[in-house]
Every structure is written in C-alpha cells, then in structure tokens.
Coordinates of C-alpha atoms in Angstrom, one line a residue:
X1 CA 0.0 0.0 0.0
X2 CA 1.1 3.5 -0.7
X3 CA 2.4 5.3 1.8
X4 CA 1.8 9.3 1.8
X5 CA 5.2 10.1 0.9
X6 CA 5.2 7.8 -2.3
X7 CA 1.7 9.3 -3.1
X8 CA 3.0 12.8 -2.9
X9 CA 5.8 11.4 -5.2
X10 CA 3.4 9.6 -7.7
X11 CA 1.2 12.9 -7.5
X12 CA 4.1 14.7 -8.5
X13 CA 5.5 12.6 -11.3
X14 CA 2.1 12.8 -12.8
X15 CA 1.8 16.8 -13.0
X16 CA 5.4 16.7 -14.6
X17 CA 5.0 13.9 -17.2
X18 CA 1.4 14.2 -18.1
X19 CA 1.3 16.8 -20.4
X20 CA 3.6 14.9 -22.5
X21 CA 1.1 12.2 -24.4
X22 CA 4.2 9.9 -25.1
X23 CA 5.2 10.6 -21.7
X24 CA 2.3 10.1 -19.8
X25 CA 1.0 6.5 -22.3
X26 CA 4.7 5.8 -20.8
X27 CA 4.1 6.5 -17.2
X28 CA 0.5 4.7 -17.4
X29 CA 2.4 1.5 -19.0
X30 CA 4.9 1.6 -16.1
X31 CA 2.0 2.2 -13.1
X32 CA 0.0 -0.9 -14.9
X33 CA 2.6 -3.0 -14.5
X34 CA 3.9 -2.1 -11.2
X35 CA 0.0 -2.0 -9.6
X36 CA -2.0 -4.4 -11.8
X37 CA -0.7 -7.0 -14.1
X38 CA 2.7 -7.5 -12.0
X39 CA 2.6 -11.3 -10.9
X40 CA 4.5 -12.0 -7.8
X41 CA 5.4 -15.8 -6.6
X42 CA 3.4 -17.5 -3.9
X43 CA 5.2 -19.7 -1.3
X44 CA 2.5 -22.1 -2.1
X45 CA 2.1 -25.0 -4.3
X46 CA -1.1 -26.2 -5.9
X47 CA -2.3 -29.2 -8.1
X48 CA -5.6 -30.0 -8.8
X49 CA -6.9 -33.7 -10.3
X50 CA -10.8 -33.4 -12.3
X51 CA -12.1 -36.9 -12.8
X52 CA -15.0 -37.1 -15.1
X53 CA -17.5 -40.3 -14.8
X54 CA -21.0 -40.6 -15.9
X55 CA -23.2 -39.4 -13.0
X56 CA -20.6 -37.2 -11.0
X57 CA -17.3 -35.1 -11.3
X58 CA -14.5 -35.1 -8.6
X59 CA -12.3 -32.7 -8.1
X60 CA -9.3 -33.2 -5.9
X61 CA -7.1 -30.1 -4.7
X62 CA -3.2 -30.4 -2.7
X63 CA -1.8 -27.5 -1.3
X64 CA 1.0 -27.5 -0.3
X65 CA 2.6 -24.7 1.7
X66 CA 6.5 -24.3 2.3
X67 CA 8.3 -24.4 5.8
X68 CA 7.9 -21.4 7.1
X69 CA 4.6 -20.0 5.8
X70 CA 1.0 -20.4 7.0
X71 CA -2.2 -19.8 5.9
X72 CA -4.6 -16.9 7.9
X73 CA -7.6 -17.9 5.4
X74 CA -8.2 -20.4 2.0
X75 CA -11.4 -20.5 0.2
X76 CA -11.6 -23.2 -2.6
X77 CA -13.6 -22.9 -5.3
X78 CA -14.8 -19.6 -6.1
X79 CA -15.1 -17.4 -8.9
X80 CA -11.6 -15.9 -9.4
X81 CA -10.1 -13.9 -12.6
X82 CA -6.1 -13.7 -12.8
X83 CA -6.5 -11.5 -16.1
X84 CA -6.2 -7.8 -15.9
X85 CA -10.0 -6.6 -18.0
X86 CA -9.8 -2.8 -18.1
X87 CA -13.7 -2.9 -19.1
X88 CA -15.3 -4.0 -15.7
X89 CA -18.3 -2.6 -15.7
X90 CA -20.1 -5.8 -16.6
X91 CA -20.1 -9.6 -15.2
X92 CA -21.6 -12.5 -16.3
X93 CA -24.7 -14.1 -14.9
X94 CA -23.7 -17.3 -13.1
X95 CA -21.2 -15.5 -11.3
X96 CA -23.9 -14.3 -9.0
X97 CA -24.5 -18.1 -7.6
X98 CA -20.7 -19.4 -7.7
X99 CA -20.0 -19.7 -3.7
X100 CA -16.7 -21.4 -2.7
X101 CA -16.1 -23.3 0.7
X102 CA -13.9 -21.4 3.4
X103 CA -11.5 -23.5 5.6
X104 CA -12.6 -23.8 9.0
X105 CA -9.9 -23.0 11.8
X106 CA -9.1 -26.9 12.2
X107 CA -8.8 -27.7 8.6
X108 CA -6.2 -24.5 8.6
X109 CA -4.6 -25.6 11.5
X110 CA -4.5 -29.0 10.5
X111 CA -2.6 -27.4 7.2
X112 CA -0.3 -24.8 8.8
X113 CA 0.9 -27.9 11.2
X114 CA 1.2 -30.8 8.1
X115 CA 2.0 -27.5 5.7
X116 CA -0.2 -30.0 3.4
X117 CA -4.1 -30.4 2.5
X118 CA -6.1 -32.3 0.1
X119 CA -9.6 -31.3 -0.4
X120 CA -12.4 -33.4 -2.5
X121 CA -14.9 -32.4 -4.3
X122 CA -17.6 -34.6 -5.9
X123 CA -20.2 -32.7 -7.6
X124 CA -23.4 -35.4 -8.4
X125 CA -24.0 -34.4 -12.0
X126 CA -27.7 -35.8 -11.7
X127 CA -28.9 -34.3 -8.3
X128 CA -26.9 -31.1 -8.7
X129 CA -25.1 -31.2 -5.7
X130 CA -21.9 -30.9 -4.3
X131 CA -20.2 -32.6 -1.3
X132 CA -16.6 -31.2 -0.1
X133 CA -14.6 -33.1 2.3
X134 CA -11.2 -32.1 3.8
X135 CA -8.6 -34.8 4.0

C-alpha cells in the first residue's frame, strides 16, 4: 500500500509527465505494470486432479505450503479472474451463484501444522449437488 510520501511522489511525477502524451502513455504502462498486471510468486504450491465419470465429477485439490509460511484464510472454489480486464463494468450471470467453501480453523490448523491439505470435491451431476470433504 502507498504510503503518503510515495503518493505525494506519484502525485508529482504525474503533473510533470502528463502533459507529455508519449510521456504520460509511458508512465501509465509503467504504473499498470507495477499495480496491476505485476505477478509476484506465492510460497505455495497447488495441483488440482478433475475426474469425469457418468453421474458425477470429482475434483481433488493439494496444497502444499512451504516451511515457514501459514495460511490466515483459503477459500476453494470460487469465482476468481487472474487477467487484468480494463472494461469491468459488466459480469456475467452465473457469477452471481458461484459460492466457494472457506476453511474452517481446524482444517487451517490442520494445514499450517502438516503444511499440506487435500480437499475433495464430488459434484453429483444428476442431483446437482456438491459434497466437499477435507482430508
């Protein structure tokens, strides 16, 4: 988060370098990058398995986190969009009813201890519903 020191700074640089169009398409590039589309590593490790049969689809999850790290809150399965879409002012429609499942404080203790989980997922095609287990 921006402290007000480098506000004051970025406030600045954009009175000098705005008036400038190559400039300031410049300085916009550079604050995307730094603010927005910037990736950063995670100290944590994912794979996920999807199994498809004829009445149901599992899904199994492993996170693993490294040695030193631990985890304050997960939620697994939920709507989530890693691309930067300058247009937001729209969403889709079945975003409104996509709910994930938050970790309870034993299944996160359970993984900041093991620094591994594996969470499963069967979703009964036919019935429409979904059971989640934590192993």
């Amino acid at each position: 988060l921006p402290t007000p020191l480098t506000m004051m700074a970025f406030r600045s640089s954009l009175l000098l370098l705005g008036w400038n169009t190559k400039l300031s398409y410049w300085l916009k590039g550079i604050i995307r990058n730094i603010f927005i589309t910037k990736t950063k590593k995670t100290p944590v490790t994912f794979c996920r398995t999807i199994v498809f049969d004829t009445k149901e689809v599992k899904i199994e999850d492993v996170i693993k986190l490294k040695a030193s790290e631990k985890c304050i809150a997960l939620k697994i399965g939920d709507e989530f969009s890693v691309r930067y879409v300058p247009q937001s002012l729209y969403f889709q429609s079945q975003e409104l009813c996509i709910s994930g499942f938050s970790l309870d404080s034993d299944a996160l203790e359970k993984l900041n201890h093991d620094k591994e989980a594996t969470f499963k997922r069967k979703i009964n095609i036919l019935k429409k519903e979904i059971k989640f287990e934590v192993i």
